[in-house]
JSON list of C-alpha atoms in Angstrom, two decimals:
[
{"chain": "A", "resi": 1, "resn": "MET", "atom": "CA", "xyz": [0.10, 0.09, -0.09]},
{"chain": "A", "resi": 2, "resn": "SER", "atom": "CA", "xyz": [1.46, 3.25, -1.13]},
{"chain": "A", "resi": 3, "resn": "THR", "atom": "CA", "xyz": [2.10, 6.25, 1.12]},
{"chain": "A", "resi": 4, "resn": "THR", "atom": "CA", "xyz": [-0.49, 8.20, -0.74]},
{"chain": "A", "resi": 5, "resn": "VAL", "atom": "CA", "xyz": [-3.27, 5.62, -0.04]},
{"chain": "A", "resi": 6, "resn": "ILE", "atom": "CA", "xyz": [-2.37, 5.54, 3.52]},
{"chain": "A", "resi": 7, "resn": "SER", "atom": "CA", "xyz": [-2.48, 9.40, 3.63]},
{"chain": "A", "resi": 8, "resn": "SER", "atom": "CA", "xyz": [-5.67, 9.52, 1.88]},
{"chain": "A", "resi": 9, "resn": "VAL", "atom": "CA", "xyz": [-7.25, 7.05, 4.65]},
{"chain": "A", "resi": 10, "resn": "PHE", "atom": "CA", "xyz": [-6.10, 8.97, 7.52]},
{"chain": "A", "resi": 11, "resn": "THR", "atom": "CA", "xyz": [-7.46, 12.00, 5.99]},
{"chain": "A", "resi": 12, "resn": "SER", "atom": "CA", "xyz": [-10.88, 10.50, 5.31]},
{"chain": "A", "resi": 13, "resn": "ILE", "atom": "CA", "xyz": [-10.83, 9.15, 8.94]},
{"chain": "A", "resi": 14, "resn": "LYS", "atom": "CA", "xyz": [-9.92, 12.63, 10.14]},
{"chain": "A", "resi": 15, "resn": "TYR", "atom": "CA", "xyz": [-12.62, 14.44, 8.15]},
{"chain": "A", "resi": 16, "resn": "TYR", "atom": "CA", "xyz": [-15.58, 12.00, 9.22]},
{"chain": "A", "resi": 17, "resn": "CYS", "atom": "CA", "xyz": [-14.40, 11.76, 12.87]},
{"chain": "A", "resi": 18, "resn": "HIS", "atom": "CA", "xyz": [-13.57, 15.52, 13.11]},
{"chain": "A", "resi": 19, "resn": "ASP", "atom": "CA", "xyz": [-13.78, 18.02, 10.41]},
{"chain": "A", "resi": 20, "resn": "LEU", "atom": "CA", "xyz": [-17.33, 17.04, 8.98]},
{"chain": "A", "resi": 21, "resn": "TRP", "atom": "CA", "xyz": [-18.71, 17.63, 12.80]},
{"chain": "A", "resi": 22, "resn": "GLU", "atom": "CA", "xyz": [-16.97, 21.04, 12.72]},
{"chain": "A", "resi": 23, "resn": "GLU", "atom": "CA", "xyz": [-18.67, 21.91, 9.26]},
{"chain": "A", "resi": 24, "resn": "ILE", "atom": "CA", "xyz": [-22.27, 20.95, 10.10]},
{"chain": "A", "resi": 25, "resn": "GLY", "atom": "CA", "xyz": [-22.11, 22.00, 13.71]},
{"chain": "A", "resi": 26, "resn": "ASP", "atom": "CA", "xyz": [-22.54, 25.48, 15.34]},
{"chain": "A", "resi": 27, "resn": "HIS", "atom": "CA", "xyz": [-19.36, 27.26, 15.03]},
{"chain": "A", "resi": 28, "resn": "ARG", "atom": "CA", "xyz": [-19.90, 29.32, 18.03]},
{"chain": "A", "resi": 29, "resn": "VAL", "atom": "CA", "xyz": [-19.64, 26.44, 20.25]},
{"chain": "A", "resi": 30, "resn": "SER", "atom": "CA", "xyz": [-16.50, 24.83, 18.77]},
{"chain": "A", "resi": 31, "resn": "ARG", "atom": "CA", "xyz": [-14.08, 26.45, 21.23]},
{"chain": "A", "resi": 32, "resn": "LEU", "atom": "CA", "xyz": [-15.93, 25.32, 24.28]},
{"chain": "A", "resi": 33, "resn": "PRO", "atom": "CA", "xyz": [-14.46, 22.13, 26.15]},
{"chain": "A", "resi": 34, "resn": "GLY", "atom": "CA", "xyz": [-15.99, 18.86, 25.10]},
{"chain": "A", "resi": 35, "resn": "LEU", "atom": "CA", "xyz": [-17.77, 20.38, 22.10]},
{"chain": "A", "resi": 36, "resn": "ASN", "atom": "CA", "xyz": [-14.74, 20.35, 19.65]},
{"chain": "A", "resi": 37, "resn": "GLY", "atom": "CA", "xyz": [-15.10, 17.99, 16.86]},
{"chain": "A", "resi": 38, "resn": "GLY", "atom": "CA", "xyz": [-16.96, 14.59, 16.72]},
{"chain": "A", "resi": 39, "resn": "PRO", "atom": "CA", "xyz": [-18.98, 13.09, 19.88]},
{"chain": "A", "resi": 40, "resn": "TRP", "atom": "CA", "xyz": [-16.43, 10.36, 20.22]},
{"chain": "A", "resi": 41, "resn": "HIS", "atom": "CA", "xyz": [-15.39, 11.36, 23.89]},
{"chain": "A", "resi": 42, "resn": "VAL", "atom": "CA", "xyz": [-18.98, 11.52, 24.88]},
{"chain": "A", "resi": 43, "resn": "ILE", "atom": "CA", "xyz": [-19.67, 8.14, 23.37]},
{"chain": "A", "resi": 44, "resn": "SER", "atom": "CA", "xyz": [-16.51, 6.71, 25.02]},
{"chain": "A", "resi": 45, "resn": "LEU", "atom": "CA", "xyz": [-17.40, 8.03, 28.56]},
{"chain": "A", "resi": 46, "resn": "THR", "atom": "CA", "xyz": [-21.04, 7.11, 28.08]},
{"chain": "A", "resi": 47, "resn": "LEU", "atom": "CA", "xyz": [-19.87, 3.31, 27.36]},
{"chain": "A", "resi": 48, "resn": "LEU", "atom": "CA", "xyz": [-17.21, 3.49, 30.37]},
{"chain": "A", "resi": 49, "resn": "TYR", "atom": "CA", "xyz": [-20.23, 4.62, 32.63]},
{"chain": "A", "resi": 50, "resn": "LEU", "atom": "CA", "xyz": [-22.67, 1.98, 31.34]},
{"chain": "A", "resi": 51, "resn": "TYR", "atom": "CA", "xyz": [-19.70, -0.64, 31.89]},
{"chain": "A", "resi": 52, "resn": "PHE", "atom": "CA", "xyz": [-19.07, 0.62, 35.36]},
{"chain": "A", "resi": 53, "resn": "VAL", "atom": "CA", "xyz": [-22.70, 0.69, 36.33]},
{"chain": "A", "resi": 54, "resn": "LYS", "atom": "CA", "xyz": [-23.92, -2.49, 34.98]},
{"chain": "A", "resi": 55, "resn": "VAL", "atom": "CA", "xyz": [-20.88, -4.74, 34.88]},
{"chain": "A", "resi": 56, "resn": "SER", "atom": "CA", "xyz": [-17.77, -3.70, 37.06]},
{"chain": "A", "resi": 57, "resn": "GLY", "atom": "CA", "xyz": [-19.24, -0.94, 39.24]},
{"chain": "A", "resi": 58, "resn": "PRO", "atom": "CA", "xyz": [-21.51, -2.78, 41.81]},
{"chain": "A", "resi": 59, "resn": "ALA", "atom": "CA", "xyz": [-18.79, -5.33, 42.63]},
{"chain": "A", "resi": 60, "resn": "PHE", "atom": "CA", "xyz": [-15.95, -2.86, 42.76]},
{"chain": "A", "resi": 61, "resn": "MET", "atom": "CA", "xyz": [-18.04, -0.50, 45.03]},
{"chain": "A", "resi": 62, "resn": "TYR", "atom": "CA", "xyz": [-18.72, -3.46, 47.37]},
{"chain": "A", "resi": 63, "resn": "TYR", "atom": "CA", "xyz": [-14.92, -4.21, 47.54]},
{"chain": "A", "resi": 64, "resn": "VAL", "atom": "CA", "xyz": [-14.47, -0.38, 48.27]},
{"chain": "A", "resi": 65, "resn": "SER", "atom": "CA", "xyz": [-17.04, -0.49, 50.89]},
{"chain": "A", "resi": 66, "resn": "LYS", "atom": "CA", "xyz": [-15.30, -3.20, 53.02]},
{"chain": "A", "resi": 67, "resn": "PHE", "atom": "CA", "xyz": [-12.47, -0.35, 53.47]},
{"chain": "A", "resi": 68, "resn": "ILE", "atom": "CA", "xyz": [-15.01, 2.22, 54.11]},
{"chain": "A", "resi": 69, "resn": "ASP", "atom": "CA", "xyz": [-16.25, -0.03, 57.01]},
{"chain": "A", "resi": 70, "resn": "PHE", "atom": "CA", "xyz": [-12.94, 0.51, 58.70]},
{"chain": "A", "resi": 71, "resn": "LEU", "atom": "CA", "xyz": [-14.14, 3.94, 59.50]},
{"chain": "A", "resi": 72, "resn": "ASP", "atom": "CA", "xyz": [-16.92, 3.05, 62.25]},
{"chain": "A", "resi": 73, "resn": "THR", "atom": "CA", "xyz": [-13.69, 1.56, 64.41]},
{"chain": "A", "resi": 74, "resn": "VAL", "atom": "CA", "xyz": [-11.76, 4.86, 63.78]},
{"chain": "A", "resi": 75, "resn": "TYR", "atom": "CA", "xyz": [-14.87, 6.60, 65.05]},
{"chain": "A", "resi": 76, "resn": "PHE", "atom": "CA", "xyz": [-15.03, 4.27, 68.03]},
{"chain": "A", "resi": 77, "resn": "VAL", "atom": "CA", "xyz": [-11.29, 5.03, 68.94]},
{"chain": "A", "resi": 78, "resn": "LEU", "atom": "CA", "xyz": [-11.92, 8.92, 68.37]},
{"chain": "A", "resi": 79, "resn": "ARG", "atom": "CA", "xyz": [-14.76, 8.81, 70.59]},
{"chain": "A", "resi": 80, "resn": "LYS", "atom": "CA", "xyz": [-13.10, 6.47, 73.05]},
{"chain": "A", "resi": 81, "resn": "LYS", "atom": "CA", "xyz": [-15.86, 3.99, 72.88]},
{"chain": "A", "resi": 82, "resn": "TYR", "atom": "CA", "xyz": [-13.19, 1.28, 73.55]},
{"chain": "A", "resi": 83, "resn": "SER", "atom": "CA", "xyz": [-15.83, -1.11, 74.57]},
{"chain": "A", "resi": 84, "resn": "HIS", "atom": "CA", "xyz": [-17.25, -1.21, 71.14]},
{"chain": "A", "resi": 85, "resn": "ILE", "atom": "CA", "xyz": [-13.95, -2.79, 69.66]},
{"chain": "A", "resi": 86, "resn": "THR", "atom": "CA", "xyz": [-14.44, -6.28, 70.39]},
{"chain": "A", "resi": 87, "resn": "THR", "atom": "CA", "xyz": [-12.54, -9.06, 69.03]},
{"chain": "A", "resi": 88, "resn": "LEU", "atom": "CA", "xyz": [-15.41, -9.98, 66.85]},
{"chain": "A", "resi": 89, "resn": "HIS", "atom": "CA", "xyz": [-15.58, -6.57, 65.47]},
{"chain": "A", "resi": 90, "resn": "VAL", "atom": "CA", "xyz": [-11.98, -6.37, 64.71]},
{"chain": "A", "resi": 91, "resn": "PHE", "atom": "CA", "xyz": [-11.72, -9.83, 63.36]},
{"chain": "A", "resi": 92, "resn": "HIS", "atom": "CA", "xyz": [-14.55, -9.45, 61.21]},
{"chain": "A", "resi": 93, "resn": "HIS", "atom": "CA", "xyz": [-13.47, -5.94, 59.75]},
{"chain": "A", "resi": 94, "resn": "SER", "atom": "CA", "xyz": [-10.07, -7.16, 59.24]},
{"chain": "A", "resi": 95, "resn": "MET", "atom": "CA", "xyz": [-11.07, -10.42, 57.23]},
{"chain": "A", "resi": 96, "resn": "MET", "atom": "CA", "xyz": [-13.49, -9.06, 55.02]},
{"chain": "A", "resi": 97, "resn": "PRO", "atom": "CA", "xyz": [-11.45, -6.93, 52.74]},
{"chain": "A", "resi": 98, "resn": "PHE", "atom": "CA", "xyz": [-8.93, -9.66, 52.05]},
{"chain": "A", "resi": 99, "resn": "TRP", "atom": "CA", "xyz": [-11.69, -12.09, 51.50]},
{"chain": "A", "resi": 100, "resn": "THR", "atom": "CA", "xyz": [-13.62, -10.07, 49.30]},
{"chain": "A", "resi": 101, "resn": "TYR", "atom": "CA", "xyz": [-10.48, -9.37, 47.25]},
{"chain": "A", "resi": 102, "resn": "ILE", "atom": "CA", "xyz": [-9.87, -13.03, 46.95]},
{"chain": "A", "resi": 103, "resn": "PHE", "atom": "CA", "xyz": [-13.69, -13.67, 46.13]},
{"chain": "A", "resi": 104, "resn": "PHE", "atom": "CA", "xyz": [-13.76, -11.21, 43.29]},
{"chain": "A", "resi": 105, "resn": "LYS", "atom": "CA", "xyz": [-10.25, -11.85, 42.04]},
{"chain": "A", "resi": 106, "resn": "PHE", "atom": "CA", "xyz": [-10.51, -15.58, 41.43]},
{"chain": "A", "resi": 107, "resn": "SER", "atom": "CA", "xyz": [-14.16, -16.66, 41.86]},
{"chain": "A", "resi": 108, "resn": "SER", "atom": "CA", "xyz": [-15.86, -16.97, 38.51]},
{"chain": "A", "resi": 109, "resn": "TYR", "atom": "CA", "xyz": [-19.00, -18.75, 39.13]},
{"chain": "A", "resi": 110, "resn": "THR", "atom": "CA", "xyz": [-21.97, -17.00, 37.73]},
{"chain": "A", "resi": 111, "resn": "ASN", "atom": "CA", "xyz": [-24.09, -16.60, 41.12]},
{"chain": "A", "resi": 112, "resn": "ASN", "atom": "CA", "xyz": [-21.41, -14.95, 43.09]},
{"chain": "A", "resi": 113, "resn": "GLY", "atom": "CA", "xyz": [-23.35, -11.63, 43.32]},
{"chain": "A", "resi": 114, "resn": "PHE", "atom": "CA", "xyz": [-25.92, -13.24, 45.75]},
{"chain": "A", "resi": 115, "resn": "ILE", "atom": "CA", "xyz": [-23.62, -12.88, 48.83]},
{"chain": "A", "resi": 116, "resn": "PRO", "atom": "CA", "xyz": [-22.57, -9.33, 48.14]},
{"chain": "A", "resi": 117, "resn": "MET", "atom": "CA", "xyz": [-26.35, -8.27, 47.55]},
{"chain": "A", "resi": 118, "resn": "VAL", "atom": "CA", "xyz": [-27.38, -10.03, 51.01]},
{"chain": "A", "resi": 119, "resn": "ASN", "atom": "CA", "xyz": [-24.47, -8.51, 52.92]},
{"chain": "A", "resi": 120, "resn": "ALA", "atom": "CA", "xyz": [-25.12, -5.03, 51.30]},
{"chain": "A", "resi": 121, "resn": "PHE", "atom": "CA", "xyz": [-28.65, -5.30, 52.53]},
{"chain": "A", "resi": 122, "resn": "VAL", "atom": "CA", "xyz": [-27.92, -6.33, 55.90]},
{"chain": "A", "resi": 123, "resn": "HIS", "atom": "CA", "xyz": [-25.11, -3.36, 56.25]},
{"chain": "A", "resi": 124, "resn": "THR", "atom": "CA", "xyz": [-27.69, -0.91, 54.85]},
{"chain": "A", "resi": 125, "resn": "LEU", "atom": "CA", "xyz": [-30.09, -1.69, 57.68]},
{"chain": "A", "resi": 126, "resn": "MET", "atom": "CA", "xyz": [-27.23, -1.72, 60.13]},
{"chain": "A", "resi": 127, "resn": "TYR", "atom": "CA", "xyz": [-25.86, 1.66, 59.27]},
{"chain": "A", "resi": 128, "resn": "SER", "atom": "CA", "xyz": [-29.39, 3.22, 59.08]},
{"chain": "A", "resi": 129, "resn": "TYR", "atom": "CA", "xyz": [-29.59, 1.99, 62.76]},
{"chain": "A", "resi": 130, "resn": "TYR", "atom": "CA", "xyz": [-26.43, 3.78, 63.60]},
{"chain": "A", "resi": 131, "resn": "ALA", "atom": "CA", "xyz": [-27.58, 6.86, 61.75]},
{"chain": "A", "resi": 132, "resn": "LEU", "atom": "CA", "xyz": [-30.72, 7.07, 63.55]},
{"chain": "A", "resi": 133, "resn": "ALA", "atom": "CA", "xyz": [-29.01, 6.39, 66.92]},
{"chain": "A", "resi": 134, "resn": "ALA", "atom": "CA", "xyz": [-26.32, 9.05, 66.17]},
{"chain": "A", "resi": 135, "resn": "VAL", "atom": "CA", "xyz": [-28.97, 11.93, 65.49]},
{"chain": "A", "resi": 136, "resn": "GLY", "atom": "CA", "xyz": [-30.55, 11.05, 68.91]},
{"chain": "A", "resi": 137, "resn": "VAL", "atom": "CA", "xyz": [-33.67, 9.06, 67.73]},
{"chain": "A", "resi": 138, "resn": "GLN", "atom": "CA", "xyz": [-34.83, 7.37, 70.88]},
{"chain": "A", "resi": 139, "resn": "ASN", "atom": "CA", "xyz": [-36.52, 3.79, 71.33]},
{"chain": "A", "resi": 140, "resn": "ILE", "atom": "CA", "xyz": [-34.92, 2.22, 68.36]},
{"chain": "A", "resi": 141, "resn": "THR", "atom": "CA", "xyz": [-35.52, -1.51, 68.64]},
{"chain": "A", "resi": 142, "resn": "TRP", "atom": "CA", "xyz": [-33.69, -2.83, 65.53]},
{"chain": "A", "resi": 143, "resn": "LYS", "atom": "CA", "xyz": [-30.28, -3.80, 67.32]},
{"chain": "A", "resi": 144, "resn": "LYS", "atom": "CA", "xyz": [-31.36, -7.35, 68.44]},
{"chain": "A", "resi": 145, "resn": "PHE", "atom": "CA", "xyz": [-33.14, -7.87, 64.94]},
{"chain": "A", "resi": 146, "resn": "ILE", "atom": "CA", "xyz": [-30.09, -6.66, 63.15]},
{"chain": "A", "resi": 147, "resn": "THR", "atom": "CA", "xyz": [-28.07, -9.30, 64.96]},
{"chain": "A", "resi": 148, "resn": "LYS", "atom": "CA", "xyz": [-30.53, -11.93, 64.10]},
{"chain": "A", "resi": 149, "resn": "LEU", "atom": "CA", "xyz": [-30.48, -10.76, 60.41]},
{"chain": "A", "resi": 150, "resn": "GLN", "atom": "CA", "xyz": [-26.90, -11.15, 60.37]},
{"chain": "A", "resi": 151, "resn": "LEU", "atom": "CA", "xyz": [-26.93, -14.71, 61.75]},
{"chain": "A", "resi": 152, "resn": "ALA", "atom": "CA", "xyz": [-29.55, -15.41, 58.92]},
{"chain": "A", "resi": 153, "resn": "GLN", "atom": "CA", "xyz": [-27.07, -13.88, 56.50]},
{"chain": "A", "resi": 154, "resn": "PHE", "atom": "CA", "xyz": [-24.57, -16.42, 57.34]},
{"chain": "A", "resi": 155, "resn": "VAL", "atom": "CA", "xyz": [-26.96, -19.14, 57.01]},
{"chain": "A", "resi": 156, "resn": "LEU", "atom": "CA", "xyz": [-27.94, -18.16, 53.56]},
{"chain": "A", "resi": 157, "resn": "VAL", "atom": "CA", "xyz": [-24.09, -17.80, 52.73]},
{"chain": "A", "resi": 158, "resn": "THR", "atom": "CA", "xyz": [-23.47, -21.27, 54.08]},
{"chain": "A", "resi": 159, "resn": "ILE", "atom": "CA", "xyz": [-26.50, -22.82, 52.12]},
{"chain": "A", "resi": 160, "resn": "HIS", "atom": "CA", "xyz": [-25.71, -21.01, 48.99]},
{"chain": "A", "resi": 161, "resn": "SER", "atom": "CA", "xyz": [-21.94, -22.04, 48.86]},
{"chain": "A", "resi": 162, "resn": "THR", "atom": "CA", "xyz": [-22.61, -25.60, 49.72]},
{"chain": "A", "resi": 163, "resn": "TYR", "atom": "CA", "xyz": [-25.07, -25.85, 46.81]},
{"chain": "A", "resi": 164, "resn": "PHE", "atom": "CA", "xyz": [-22.20, -24.71, 44.37]},
{"chain": "A", "resi": 165, "resn": "LEU", "atom": "CA", "xyz": [-19.72, -26.68, 46.25]},
{"chain": "A", "resi": 166, "resn": "LEU", "atom": "CA", "xyz": [-22.01, -29.85, 45.41]},
{"chain": "A", "resi": 167, "resn": "ASP", "atom": "CA", "xyz": [-22.75, -28.69, 42.21]},
{"chain": "A", "resi": 168, "resn": "SER", "atom": "CA", "xyz": [-20.72, -30.85, 39.59]},
{"chain": "A", "resi": 169, "resn": "THR", "atom": "CA", "xyz": [-21.92, -28.50, 36.41]},
{"chain": "A", "resi": 170, "resn": "CYS", "atom": "CA", "xyz": [-20.34, -25.49, 38.21]},
{"chain": "A", "resi": 171, "resn": "GLN", "atom": "CA", "xyz": [-17.25, -24.09, 36.64]},
{"chain": "A", "resi": 172, "resn": "CYS", "atom": "CA", "xyz": [-15.81, -22.77, 39.82]},
{"chain": "A", "resi": 173, "resn": "SER", "atom": "CA", "xyz": [-12.94, -23.03, 42.27]},
{"chain": "A", "resi": 174, "resn": "LYS", "atom": "CA", "xyz": [-14.37, -25.68, 44.72]},
{"chain": "A", "resi": 175, "resn": "LEU", "atom": "CA", "xyz": [-11.46, -24.59, 47.18]},
{"chain": "A", "resi": 176, "resn": "LEU", "atom": "CA", "xyz": [-12.66, -21.07, 47.24]},
{"chain": "A", "resi": 177, "resn": "ILE", "atom": "CA", "xyz": [-16.18, -22.21, 47.55]},
{"chain": "A", "resi": 178, "resn": "LEU", "atom": "CA", "xyz": [-15.30, -24.48, 50.38]},
{"chain": "A", "resi": 179, "resn": "PHE", "atom": "CA", "xyz": [-13.49, -21.40, 52.20]},
{"chain": "A", "resi": 180, "resn": "GLN", "atom": "CA", "xyz": [-16.84, -19.73, 51.69]},
{"chain": "A", "resi": 181, "resn": "VAL", "atom": "CA", "xyz": [-18.60, -22.22, 53.28]},
{"chain": "A", "resi": 182, "resn": "ILE", "atom": "CA", "xyz": [-16.07, -22.45, 56.23]},
{"chain": "A", "resi": 183, "resn": "HIS", "atom": "CA", "xyz": [-16.34, -18.50, 56.37]},
{"chain": "A", "resi": 184, "resn": "GLY", "atom": "CA", "xyz": [-20.09, -18.78, 56.76]},
{"chain": "A", "resi": 185, "resn": "ILE", "atom": "CA", "xyz": [-20.05, -21.37, 59.62]},
{"chain": "A", "resi": 186, "resn": "LEU", "atom": "CA", "xyz": [-17.16, -19.65, 61.35]},
{"chain": "A", "resi": 187, "resn": "PHE", "atom": "CA", "xyz": [-19.08, -16.23, 61.45]},
{"chain": "A", "resi": 188, "resn": "PHE", "atom": "CA", "xyz": [-22.33, -17.69, 62.44]},
{"chain": "A", "resi": 189, "resn": "HIS", "atom": "CA", "xyz": [-20.55, -19.24, 65.38]},
{"chain": "A", "resi": 190, "resn": "LEU", "atom": "CA", "xyz": [-18.88, -15.96, 66.36]},
{"chain": "A", "resi": 191, "resn": "PHE", "atom": "CA", "xyz": [-22.03, -13.85, 65.83]},
{"chain": "A", "resi": 192, "resn": "TYR", "atom": "CA", "xyz": [-24.13, -16.27, 67.62]},
{"chain": "A", "resi": 193, "resn": "SER", "atom": "CA", "xyz": [-21.88, -16.27, 70.63]},
{"chain": "A", "resi": 194, "resn": "PHE", "atom": "CA", "xyz": [-22.20, -12.55, 70.64]},
{"chain": "A", "resi": 195, "resn": "TYR", "atom": "CA", "xyz": [-25.88, -12.61, 70.52]},
{"chain": "A", "resi": 196, "resn": "ARG", "atom": "CA", "xyz": [-26.05, -15.24, 73.32]},
{"chain": "A", "resi": 197, "resn": "LYS", "atom": "CA", "xyz": [-23.58, -13.23, 75.59]},
{"chain": "A", "resi": 198, "resn": "ALA", "atom": "CA", "xyz": [-25.08, -9.74, 74.67]},
{"chain": "A", "resi": 199, "resn": "TYR", "atom": "CA", "xyz": [-28.75, -10.56, 74.94]},
{"chain": "A", "resi": 200, "resn": "SER", "atom": "CA", "xyz": [-28.74, -13.18, 77.83]},
{"chain": "A", "resi": 201, "resn": "LYS", "atom": "CA", "xyz": [-26.97, -10.62, 80.08]},
{"chain": "A", "resi": 202, "resn": "LYS", "atom": "CA", "xyz": [-29.75, -8.22, 79.35]},
{"chain": "A", "resi": 203, "resn": "SER", "atom": "CA", "xyz": [-32.27, -10.67, 79.98]},
{"chain": "A", "resi": 204, "resn": "ASP", "atom": "CA", "xyz": [-30.78, -11.58, 83.12]},
{"chain": "A", "resi": 205, "resn": "THR", "atom": "CA", "xyz": [-30.51, -7.96, 84.36]},
{"chain": "A", "resi": 206, "resn": "THR", "atom": "CA", "xyz": [-34.20, -7.38, 83.38]},
{"chain": "A", "resi": 207, "resn": "ASN", "atom": "CA", "xyz": [-35.15, -10.60, 85.43]},
{"chain": "A", "resi": 208, "resn": "GLY", "atom": "CA", "xyz": [-33.10, -9.49, 88.27]},
{"chain": "A", "resi": 209, "resn": "ILE", "atom": "CA", "xyz": [-34.79, -5.96, 88.37]},
{"chain": "A", "resi": 210, "resn": "LYS", "atom": "CA", "xyz": [-38.14, -7.61, 88.15]},
{"chain": "A", "resi": 211, "resn": "ASN", "atom": "CA", "xyz": [-37.42, -9.88, 91.05]},
{"chain": "A", "resi": 212, "resn": "LYS", "atom": "CA", "xyz": [-36.19, -7.28, 93.16]},
{"chain": "A", "resi": 213, "resn": "ASP", "atom": "CA", "xyz": [-39.06, -5.07, 92.52]},
{"chain": "A", "resi": 214, "resn": "GLU", "atom": "CA", "xyz": [-41.31, -7.99, 93.35]}
]
């Protein structure tokens, strides 16, 4: 292919991609940012937006949220609420970013959006509770319910992961799914232990007060 032909091709591409749009467009706006030439940057950004929102965005933002979760511990420290920084709290927040990274990096089975969806739902309710408590709303009775919801979450995670672990047609890493099952069982045990300690003490205290009054 001669140099003349190559030059002609590039000239045609430049014309249809840039010059033509300048000819048929309003010349008064040509010098404004983003309005010079053809709409290719608009199309590119729109496609990037759609890809982020529909494909990579939800998963990526879920991953980022695991680091944002660190902030509640930071707030506890700054407010000197050291009693809130339990072993379960620290272990849970330390494990989740690493596990989420492994999960999205290497897990390829098609239903891996189920667990983040359930987890995001639980965290939405949990942080809504924190927000209401922070602004001084009284008599919020969600706390025990949220802990029960977290327990239900780990049951669902375990059942969901066990299904794919036993599914011979699933093209996924069985080792990762096994770890997900162990993860669900482990955190159910930890949260259930917390639930028993937290709410059995309250029940005992309440019963003690009632007995004393009687």
